[in-house]
Tab-separated table of C-alpha atoms in Angstrom:
chain	number	residue	atom	x	y	z
X	944	MET	CA	9.577	31.993	-12.348
X	945	LEU	CA	10.344	28.299	-11.987
X	946	GLU	CA	13.875	29.110	-10.776
X	947	SER	CA	12.561	31.229	-7.931
X	948	LEU	CA	10.208	28.427	-6.891
X	949	GLN	CA	13.278	26.298	-6.197
X	950	GLU	CA	14.323	28.733	-3.477
X	951	SER	CA	10.897	29.191	-1.941
X	952	PHE	CA	10.285	27.459	1.373
X	953	ALA	CA	6.586	28.298	1.225
X	954	ALA	CA	6.246	26.732	-2.236
X	955	MET	CA	7.920	23.587	-0.952
X	956	VAL	CA	5.570	23.355	2.027
X	957	ILE	CA	2.477	24.018	-0.054
X	958	LEU	CA	3.347	21.677	-2.938
X	959	GLY	CA	4.348	18.947	-0.495
X	960	LEU	CA	1.185	19.279	1.559
X	961	VAL	CA	-1.098	19.514	-1.484
X	962	THR	CA	0.395	16.354	-2.974
X	963	GLY	CA	0.200	14.504	0.348
X	964	VAL	CA	-3.333	15.582	1.211
X	965	ALA	CA	-4.601	14.597	-2.245
X	966	PHE	CA	-2.764	11.265	-2.012
X	967	GLY	CA	-4.049	10.532	1.509
X	968	PHE	CA	-7.607	11.468	0.546
X	969	THR	CA	-7.419	9.090	-2.429
X	970	LEU	CA	-5.854	6.241	-0.440
X	971	GLN	CA	-8.696	6.425	2.071
X	972	ARG	CA	-11.479	6.705	-0.525
X	973	GLY	CA	-10.091	3.811	-2.519
X	974	ARG	CA	-8.948	1.784	0.532
X	975	PHE	CA	-5.696	1.548	-1.400
X	976	CYS	CA	-3.348	-0.810	0.376
X	977	MET	CA	-1.024	-3.277	-1.294
X	978	ASN	CA	-1.221	-5.666	1.652
X	979	THR	CA	-4.938	-5.892	0.835
X	980	ALA	CA	-4.236	-6.073	-2.905
X	981	PHE	CA	-1.762	-8.944	-2.726
X	982	ARG	CA	-3.392	-10.799	0.179
X	983	ASP	CA	-6.880	-10.909	-1.325
X	984	ILE	CA	-5.595	-12.606	-4.484
X	985	LEU	CA	-4.587	-15.543	-2.325
X	986	LEU	CA	-7.039	-15.390	0.584
X	987	THR	CA	-10.371	-14.517	-1.038
X	988	LYS	CA	-9.463	-14.786	-4.761
X	989	ASP	CA	-10.516	-11.144	-5.021
X	990	PHE	CA	-8.588	-8.942	-7.469
X	991	THR	CA	-10.344	-5.610	-6.824
X	992	THR	CA	-7.539	-3.715	-5.082
X	993	PHE	CA	-4.889	-5.382	-7.250
X	994	GLN	CA	-6.680	-4.055	-10.333
X	995	ALA	CA	-6.501	-0.545	-8.864
X	996	TYR	CA	-2.752	-1.035	-8.399
X	997	ILE	CA	-2.212	-2.268	-11.974
X	998	LEU	CA	-4.210	0.644	-13.414
X	999	ALA	CA	-2.270	3.121	-11.250
X	1000	LEU	CA	0.960	1.551	-12.487
X	1001	LEU	CA	-0.075	1.790	-16.148
X	1002	ILE	CA	-1.041	5.444	-15.849
X	1003	SER	CA	2.095	6.356	-13.946
X	1004	ILE	CA	4.324	4.539	-16.468
X	1005	VAL	CA	2.860	6.564	-19.339
X	1006	GLY	CA	2.724	9.852	-17.397
X	1007	VAL	CA	6.177	9.694	-15.847
X	1008	ASN	CA	7.828	8.771	-19.138
X	1009	LEU	CA	6.041	11.699	-20.810
X	1010	LEU	CA	7.470	13.976	-18.073
X	1011	VAL	CA	10.928	12.578	-18.819
X	1012	ASP	CA	10.562	12.922	-22.601
X	1013	PHE	CA	9.330	16.501	-22.289
X	1014	GLY	CA	12.360	17.285	-20.154
X	1015	LEU	CA	10.340	18.176	-17.043
X	1016	ILE	CA	12.125	15.602	-14.883
X	1017	GLU	CA	15.215	13.493	-15.400
X	1018	SER	CA	15.021	9.773	-15.796
X	1019	GLU	CA	16.327	8.177	-12.637
X	1020	ILE	CA	16.679	4.420	-12.585
X	1021	LYS	CA	16.909	2.639	-9.242
X	1022	PRO	CA	20.012	0.439	-8.899
X	1023	PHE	CA	19.588	-3.301	-9.398
X	1024	ASN	CA	20.864	-4.445	-5.991
X	1025	TRP	CA	19.653	-7.980	-6.597
X	1026	LEU	CA	20.478	-9.355	-3.142
X	1027	ALA	CA	19.284	-6.377	-1.099
X	1028	ASN	CA	16.147	-6.048	-3.243
X	1029	ALA	CA	15.256	-9.713	-2.783
X	1030	ILE	CA	15.869	-9.805	0.982
X	1031	GLY	CA	14.358	-6.379	1.625
X	1032	GLY	CA	11.334	-7.008	-0.577
X	1033	TYR	CA	10.628	-10.423	0.934
X	1034	LEU	CA	10.924	-9.178	4.540
X	1035	PHE	CA	8.789	-6.142	3.713
X	1036	GLY	CA	6.105	-8.444	2.317
X	1037	ILE	CA	6.144	-10.454	5.558
X	1038	GLY	CA	6.121	-7.287	7.652
X	1039	ILE	CA	3.004	-5.800	6.066
X	1040	VAL	CA	0.974	-8.880	7.029
X	1041	PHE	CA	1.873	-8.453	10.722
X	1042	ALA	CA	1.441	-4.690	10.487
X	1043	GLY	CA	-1.971	-5.046	8.823
X	1044	GLY	CA	-1.059	-2.610	6.087
X	1045	CYS	CA	1.653	-1.629	3.628
X	1046	GLY	CA	3.461	1.712	3.584
X	1047	SER	CA	0.531	3.589	2.069
X	1048	GLY	CA	-2.146	1.543	3.845
X	1049	THR	CA	-0.595	2.202	7.229
X	1050	TRP	CA	-0.290	5.963	6.720
X	1051	TYR	CA	-3.870	6.447	5.521
X	1052	ARG	CA	-5.222	4.357	8.414
X	1053	VAL	CA	-3.428	6.688	10.818
X	1054	GLY	CA	-5.736	9.373	9.425
X	1055	GLU	CA	-8.778	7.125	9.973
X	1056	GLY	CA	-7.820	6.897	13.644
X	1057	LEU	CA	-6.552	3.321	13.789
X	1058	VAL	CA	-4.227	3.253	16.788
X	1059	GLY	CA	-2.669	-0.014	15.612
X	1060	SER	CA	-1.416	1.727	12.469
X	1061	MET	CA	0.068	4.560	14.564
X	1062	VAL	CA	2.037	1.894	16.433
X	1063	VAL	CA	3.224	0.504	13.082
X	1064	VAL	CA	4.514	3.947	12.063
X	1065	LEU	CA	6.524	4.186	15.289
X	1066	GLY	CA	8.141	0.794	14.750
X	1067	PHE	CA	8.758	1.602	11.092
X	1068	ALA	CA	10.410	4.960	11.829
X	1069	ILE	CA	12.680	3.581	14.569
X	1070	SER	CA	14.032	0.601	12.624
X	1071	ALA	CA	14.283	2.480	9.331
X	1072	MET	CA	16.276	5.209	11.055
X	1073	ALA	CA	18.572	2.603	12.660
X	1074	ALA	CA	19.021	0.874	9.302
X	1075	SER	CA	19.749	4.037	7.331
X	1076	ILE	CA	21.586	6.537	9.530
X	1077	GLY	CA	22.050	4.483	12.708
X	1078	LYS	CA	24.045	1.488	13.875
X	1079	LEU	CA	22.419	-0.996	11.491
X	1080	ASP	CA	23.543	0.972	8.437
X	1081	SER	CA	26.405	-1.482	7.857
X	1082	ILE	CA	23.925	-4.217	6.881
X	1083	ARG	CA	22.489	-2.082	4.125
X	1084	LYS	CA	25.933	-1.051	2.929
X	1085	TYR	CA	27.016	-4.689	2.801
X	1086	LEU	CA	23.922	-5.917	0.946
X	1087	ARG	CA	23.935	-3.036	-1.519
X	1088	GLN	CA	27.632	-3.162	-2.387
X	1089	GLU	CA	28.876	-3.430	-5.970
X	1090	ASP	CA	29.405	-7.195	-5.788
X	1091	PHE	CA	25.670	-7.678	-5.415
X	1092	THR	CA	24.671	-5.065	-7.988
X	1093	ILE	CA	24.004	-5.755	-11.655
X	1094	GLN	CA	24.499	-3.118	-14.322
X	1095	ILE	CA	23.964	-3.292	-18.057
X	1096	ASN	CA	26.357	-1.086	-20.055
X	1097	ASP	CA	27.429	0.599	-16.800
X	1098	GLN	CA	23.853	1.646	-16.086
X	1099	ALA	CA	21.091	0.489	-13.798
X	1100	PRO	CA	19.012	-1.876	-15.943
X	1101	THR	CA	15.543	-1.098	-17.234
X	1102	LEU	CA	12.942	-3.339	-18.788
X	1103	TYR	CA	13.448	-1.782	-22.225
X	1104	GLY	CA	17.255	-1.794	-21.856
X	1105	LEU	CA	17.143	-5.501	-21.051
X	1106	ILE	CA	15.135	-6.304	-24.160
X	1107	GLY	CA	17.009	-3.711	-26.204
X	1108	ALA	CA	13.832	-2.181	-27.571
X	1109	ASN	CA	12.496	1.349	-27.814
X	1110	LYS	CA	11.004	2.505	-24.511
X	1111	TRP	CA	7.616	3.388	-25.984
X	1112	ILE	CA	7.262	0.066	-27.784
X	1113	VAL	CA	7.805	-1.716	-24.459
X	1114	ILE	CA	5.289	0.607	-22.799
X	1115	ALA	CA	2.758	-0.049	-25.566
X	1116	VAL	CA	3.104	-3.813	-25.151
X	1117	ILE	CA	2.740	-3.591	-21.350
X	1118	ALA	CA	-0.228	-1.247	-21.690
X	1119	ALA	CA	-1.946	-3.525	-24.193
X	1120	ALA	CA	-1.455	-6.685	-22.152
X	1121	LEU	CA	-2.449	-5.221	-18.781
X	1122	GLY	CA	-5.152	-3.047	-20.367
X	1123	ILE	CA	-6.912	-6.055	-21.878
X	1124	TRP	CA	-6.748	-7.848	-18.531
X	1125	LEU	CA	-8.246	-4.805	-16.775
X	1126	ILE	CA	-11.024	-4.308	-19.335
X	1127	ARG	CA	-12.101	-7.917	-18.908
X	1128	ALA	CA	-12.037	-7.578	-15.107
X	1129	GLN	CA	-15.321	-7.645	-13.274
X	1130	ARG	CA	-16.963	-4.738	-11.538
X	1131	PRO	CA	-16.916	-5.554	-7.826
X	1132	SER	CA	-20.047	-5.860	-5.739
X	1133	HIS	CA	-20.653	-4.116	-2.413
X	1134	GLN	CA	-18.397	-1.177	-3.216
X	1135	LYS	CA	-18.561	1.529	-0.527
X	1136	GLY	CA	-15.516	3.602	-1.396
X	1137	TRP	CA	-14.343	4.579	-4.869
X	1138	THR	CA	-14.430	1.820	-7.478
X	1139	TRP	CA	-11.073	0.429	-8.549
X	1140	PRO	CA	-10.981	2.261	-11.913
X	1141	VAL	CA	-11.396	5.638	-10.170
X	1142	THR	CA	-8.920	4.799	-7.405
X	1143	GLY	CA	-6.332	3.412	-9.823
X	1144	ALA	CA	-6.610	6.374	-12.187
X	1145	VAL	CA	-6.295	9.010	-9.462
X	1146	ILE	CA	-3.404	7.223	-7.712
X	1147	GLY	CA	-1.588	6.928	-11.061
X	1148	LEU	CA	-2.073	10.622	-11.834
X	1149	LEU	CA	-0.890	11.597	-8.335
X	1150	ILE	CA	2.287	9.520	-8.745
X	1151	VAL	CA	2.987	11.546	-11.912
X	1152	PHE	CA	2.031	14.786	-10.169
X	1153	GLY	CA	4.336	13.869	-7.265
X	1154	TRP	CA	7.346	13.561	-9.572
X	1155	TRP	CA	6.558	16.901	-11.152
X	1156	SER	CA	5.661	18.813	-7.982
X	1157	SER	CA	8.781	17.623	-6.113
X	1158	SER	CA	10.942	18.650	-9.074
X	1159	LEU	CA	9.676	22.239	-8.846
X	1160	VAL	CA	11.004	22.796	-5.321
X	1161	GLY	CA	14.076	20.589	-5.082
X	1162	LYS	CA	15.337	17.265	-6.303
X	1163	ALA	CA	12.700	15.290	-8.190
X	1164	GLU	CA	11.954	12.303	-5.996
X	1165	GLY	CA	8.268	11.576	-6.333
X	1166	ILE	CA	6.008	10.106	-3.678
X	1167	THR	CA	7.971	7.963	-1.278
X	1168	LEU	CA	6.963	6.864	2.205
X	1169	ALA	CA	9.963	5.109	3.760
X	1170	SER	CA	12.831	7.611	3.713
X	1171	THR	CA	10.359	10.380	4.487
X	1172	THR	CA	9.130	8.499	7.556
X	1173	VAL	CA	12.742	8.365	8.748
X	1174	SER	CA	13.054	12.118	8.157
X	1175	LEU	CA	10.026	12.874	10.314
X	1176	LEU	CA	11.754	11.108	13.211
X	1177	SER	CA	15.364	12.093	12.525
X	1178	TYR	CA	14.692	15.788	11.982
X	1179	PRO	CA	13.306	16.500	15.477
X	1180	THR	CA	15.637	14.047	17.220
X	1181	VAL	CA	19.020	14.502	15.540
X	1182	GLY	CA	18.451	17.455	13.234
X	1183	VAL	CA	18.770	15.818	9.799
X	1184	PRO	CA	17.831	16.177	6.995
X	1185	LYS	CA	16.847	19.741	6.159
X	1186	PRO	CA	13.058	20.045	5.799
X	1187	ASN	CA	12.105	18.933	2.297
X	1188	TRP	CA	9.119	18.406	0.010
X	1189	GLY	CA	8.838	14.731	0.958
X	1190	MET	CA	8.419	15.437	4.674
X	1191	PHE	CA	5.502	17.787	4.057
X	1192	MET	CA	4.030	15.385	1.518
X	1193	LEU	CA	4.096	12.655	4.182
X	1194	ILE	CA	2.459	14.882	6.810
X	1195	GLY	CA	-0.260	15.583	4.237
X	1196	ILE	CA	-1.207	11.907	3.809
X	1197	PRO	CA	-2.848	11.295	7.220
X	1198	LEU	CA	-4.392	14.776	7.019
X	1199	GLY	CA	-6.000	14.006	3.656
X	1200	ALA	CA	-7.105	10.573	4.859
X	1201	PHE	CA	-8.633	12.132	7.973
X	1202	VAL	CA	-10.616	14.651	5.916
X	1203	SER	CA	-11.885	11.886	3.641
X	1204	ALA	CA	-12.768	9.561	6.528
X	1205	ARG	CA	-14.408	12.368	8.477
X	1206	LEU	CA	-16.642	13.267	5.531
X	1207	LEU	CA	-17.680	9.610	5.197
X	1208	GLY	CA	-18.262	9.197	8.934
X	1209	GLU	CA	-15.413	6.696	9.124
X	1210	ALA	CA	-12.983	8.556	11.399
X	1211	LYS	CA	-12.716	7.446	15.010
X	1212	LEU	CA	-9.897	6.490	17.349
X	1213	ARG	CA	-10.055	2.704	17.642
X	1214	GLY	CA	-7.899	-0.388	17.865
X	1215	PRO	CA	-7.781	-4.123	18.540
X	1216	SER	CA	-9.004	-5.264	21.969
X	1217	GLU	CA	-6.215	-7.832	22.403
X	1218	PRO	CA	-3.055	-6.078	23.657
X	1219	SER	CA	-0.840	-8.658	21.938
X	1220	ARG	CA	-2.049	-7.357	18.579
X	1221	TYR	CA	-0.269	-4.032	19.157
X	1222	LEU	CA	2.985	-5.868	19.812
X	1223	LYS	CA	2.494	-7.838	16.620
X	1224	GLN	CA	1.825	-4.650	14.673
X	1225	PHE	CA	4.838	-2.933	16.246
X	1226	GLY	CA	6.966	-5.920	15.206
X	1227	GLY	CA	5.518	-5.695	11.697
X	1228	GLY	CA	6.464	-2.010	11.602
X	1229	LEU	CA	10.002	-2.755	12.787
X	1230	LEU	CA	10.384	-5.373	10.065
X	1231	MET	CA	8.943	-3.080	7.366
X	1232	GLY	CA	11.205	-0.163	8.256
X	1233	PHE	CA	14.339	-2.289	8.295
X	1234	ALA	CA	13.342	-4.073	5.080
X	1235	ALA	CA	12.482	-0.879	3.198
X	1236	MET	CA	15.989	0.432	3.842
X	1237	GLN	CA	17.490	-2.719	2.295
X	1238	SER	CA	15.189	-2.722	-0.728
X	1239	GLY	CA	15.617	0.978	-1.393
X	1240	GLY	CA	12.023	1.923	-0.739
X	1241	CYS	CA	8.547	0.810	0.259
X	1242	ASN	CA	5.801	-0.533	-1.968
X	1243	ILE	CA	4.812	2.941	-3.181
X	1244	ASN	CA	8.349	4.137	-3.895
X	1245	GLN	CA	9.457	0.917	-5.592
X	1246	GLY	CA	6.088	-0.426	-6.729
X	1247	LEU	CA	4.789	2.762	-8.358
X	1248	THR	CA	7.027	5.845	-8.219
X	1249	ASN	CA	10.139	4.072	-9.492
X	1250	LEU	CA	8.597	1.119	-11.297
X	1251	SER	CA	6.999	3.775	-13.499
X	1252	MET	CA	10.527	4.472	-14.813
X	1253	LEU	CA	10.537	0.755	-15.745
X	1254	SER	CA	13.571	0.018	-13.608
X	1255	LEU	CA	14.283	-3.672	-13.241
X	1256	GLY	CA	15.346	-3.271	-9.602
X	1257	SER	CA	11.929	-1.884	-8.674
X	1258	LEU	CA	10.206	-4.762	-10.457
X	1259	GLU	CA	12.303	-7.221	-8.457
X	1260	VAL	CA	11.391	-5.509	-5.171
X	1261	ILE	CA	7.649	-5.547	-5.798
X	1262	LEU	CA	7.733	-9.214	-6.892
X	1263	PHE	CA	9.526	-10.147	-3.677
X	1264	ILE	CA	7.076	-8.076	-1.625
X	1265	ILE	CA	4.260	-10.150	-3.166
X	1266	LEU	CA	6.143	-13.389	-2.421
X	1267	GLY	CA	6.771	-12.388	1.197
X	1268	ASN	CA	3.156	-11.354	1.599
X	1269	TRP	CA	1.849	-14.652	0.195
X	1270	THR	CA	4.252	-16.688	2.333
X	1271	MET	CA	2.973	-15.090	5.521
X	1272	VAL	CA	-0.691	-15.087	4.484
X	1273	TRP	CA	-0.434	-18.800	3.785
X	1274	PHE	CA	1.356	-19.376	7.079
X	1275	LEU	CA	-1.091	-17.367	9.196
X	1276	PHE	CA	-4.442	-17.844	7.508
X	1277	LEU	CA	-4.444	-20.721	5.029
X	1278	ARG	CA	-2.222	-23.447	6.476
X	1279	ASP	CA	-5.046	-25.674	7.680
Q	1355	MET	CA	-31.217	-18.853	14.992
Q	1356	LEU	CA	-29.454	-15.491	15.169
Q	1357	HIS	CA	-25.799	-15.397	16.227
Q	1358	THR	CA	-23.714	-12.286	16.831
Q	1359	LEU	CA	-20.028	-11.703	16.224
Q	1360	ASP	CA	-18.348	-8.509	17.402
Q	1361	VAL	CA	-15.060	-7.840	15.606
Q	1362	LYS	CA	-14.738	-4.152	16.489
Q	1363	GLY	CA	-11.095	-3.124	16.550
Q	1364	GLU	CA	-10.142	-5.777	14.013
Q	1365	VAL	CA	-8.776	-4.904	10.594
Q	1366	CYS	CA	-8.767	-7.090	7.503
Q	1367	PRO	CA	-8.203	-9.915	7.138
Q	1368	TYR	CA	-8.930	-10.723	10.801
Q	1369	SER	CA	-12.543	-9.573	10.614
Q	1370	THR	CA	-13.171	-11.709	7.535
Q	1371	VAL	CA	-11.209	-14.698	8.844
Q	1372	LYS	CA	-13.128	-14.655	12.157
Q	1373	THR	CA	-16.426	-14.392	10.272
Q	1374	LYS	CA	-15.476	-17.367	8.104
Q	1375	LYS	CA	-14.671	-19.430	11.196
Q	1376	LYS	CA	-17.906	-18.506	12.935
Q	1377	MET	CA	-19.996	-19.323	9.856
Q	1378	LYS	CA	-18.484	-22.804	9.820
Q	1379	ASP	CA	-20.041	-23.566	13.233
Q	1380	LEU	CA	-23.517	-22.424	12.224
Q	1381	ALA	CA	-26.317	-24.640	10.918
Q	1382	ILE	CA	-27.794	-23.986	7.488
Q	1383	GLY	CA	-30.497	-21.329	7.759
Q	1384	ASP	CA	-28.869	-19.704	10.806
Q	1385	GLN	CA	-28.134	-15.998	10.623
Q	1386	LEU	CA	-24.993	-14.192	11.728
Q	1387	LYS	CA	-24.815	-10.520	12.625
Q	1388	VAL	CA	-21.256	-9.166	12.355
Q	1389	ILE	CA	-20.462	-5.872	14.099
Q	1390	PHE	CA	-17.263	-4.055	13.061
Q	1391	ASP	CA	-15.600	-0.640	12.752
Q	1392	TYR	CA	-13.212	-1.087	9.823
Q	1393	PRO	CA	-14.448	0.381	6.495
Q	1394	LEU	CA	-12.935	-2.210	4.154
Q	1395	THR	CA	-14.697	-5.001	6.061
Q	1396	ALA	CA	-18.024	-3.672	4.768
Q	1397	GLU	CA	-16.825	-4.623	1.286
Q	1398	GLU	CA	-14.742	-7.701	2.037
Q	1399	ILE	CA	-17.195	-9.770	4.088
Q	1400	PRO	CA	-20.134	-9.474	1.663
Q	1401	ARG	CA	-17.863	-10.249	-1.299
Q	1402	TRP	CA	-16.500	-13.309	0.436
Q	1403	ALA	CA	-19.947	-14.448	1.610
Q	1404	GLU	CA	-21.473	-14.243	-1.870
Q	1405	LYS	CA	-18.554	-16.111	-3.376
Q	1406	ALA	CA	-18.902	-18.788	-0.695
Q	1407	GLY	CA	-22.595	-19.154	-1.522
Q	1408	HIS	CA	-24.125	-17.537	1.584
Q	1409	LYS	CA	-26.896	-14.952	1.601
Q	1410	VAL	CA	-26.003	-11.322	2.321
Q	1411	ILE	CA	-29.206	-9.981	3.864
Q	1412	GLU	CA	-28.096	-6.517	4.887
Q	1413	VAL	CA	-25.035	-4.254	5.115
Q	1414	LYS	CA	-25.817	-1.284	7.336
Q	1415	LYS	CA	-23.836	1.682	8.667
Q	1416	THR	CA	-24.963	2.101	12.257
Q	1417	GLY	CA	-22.860	5.056	13.402
Q	1418	ASP	CA	-19.547	6.855	13.187
Q	1419	ALA	CA	-17.144	4.202	11.935
Q	1420	GLU	CA	-19.567	1.406	12.869
Q	1421	TRP	CA	-21.272	-1.118	10.638
Q	1422	GLU	CA	-23.384	-4.279	10.828
Q	1423	ILE	CA	-23.698	-7.075	8.315
Q	1424	LEU	CA	-26.402	-9.731	8.438
Q	1425	LEU	CA	-25.533	-13.026	6.747
Q	1426	GLU	CA	-27.481	-16.231	6.353
Q	1427	LYS	CA	-25.716	-19.544	6.052
Q	1428	ALA	CA	-26.886	-21.198	2.842
Q	1429	VAL	CA	-24.276	-23.867	2.179
Q	1430	ALA	CA	-22.407	-26.283	4.431
């Protein structure tokens, strides 16, 4: 039965949409945005959204590695393109401050009706397409060449490979350390959406579900928002790639977010009153799209979907996204 | 004295940053009503205000994607 699913277009559409709608619904309920998560640590010393991210990461690490060990998906480690990851991650972190949202934050706010976020998506799609299948592709090829790529024993390095320990021992240590930090974390006040434990748990489970559901109808790729954004622009304009699970997953995200926002009475078309803000957000989107193509993925793809495989390259990207974010937050909001 | 700040259309952190700035200009005991349409702001402003030592008098949803927060300046 599973073999026939691979050939079924309808199964691909349905599994993609279901994953995306559930993910979008959750993003909106939990206000899950890594720009918020990283920024608030610095700006308001608030760790609420960051705690949701760490919990989601923990759950996806355990779940995805179980999928791998049970043979349901293959382990796929992102390459350690140290130069491209650093530059792409840092620029992406800067971009999300101007855009007012990360990859996931931007897509769920489209569903809430924020016109500024729709502008971000446009900028993102255009520059990411230029940087991946257009004229700017040479930059990515240069930055991601072998000279700037580190391998350990001819393989992309992982956290456990680096230490030379058993995968599950490394996972246990990470889980213990981060788990203790999370248990001691405070319950936030004034919560209107889901609390961080609920948001983090559901996001983590959906990252695992994304890996599994994409594997049923094509190549296992998990939830990813950058390359799929390119596809939604490149398919109608230049006819590539063939429709895939990821494209329908992405369409599902704003739909799910809209349903969630509508039920909460939080959906309405709205945007900043200063016209310059749209330009700023468009610029942020351009920067994000370009950067994500250098770093091999956005904050969801690298920060959750692939970091859950414990790949060192993904860890580097997310650390540089945080650095870029903090640099710009300091520059724009904290300098004086 | 009651002051009003309308940050409709603004997302975080702009809504919170503008509120912070406005609160600075107020005298102790003054109240500030912040009007906004971004869901996360309903969580971020009160959290910031409490941490900063101000009083959060009310957080109210006033319509479809519209909220009001009433703050009272308690520290300089």
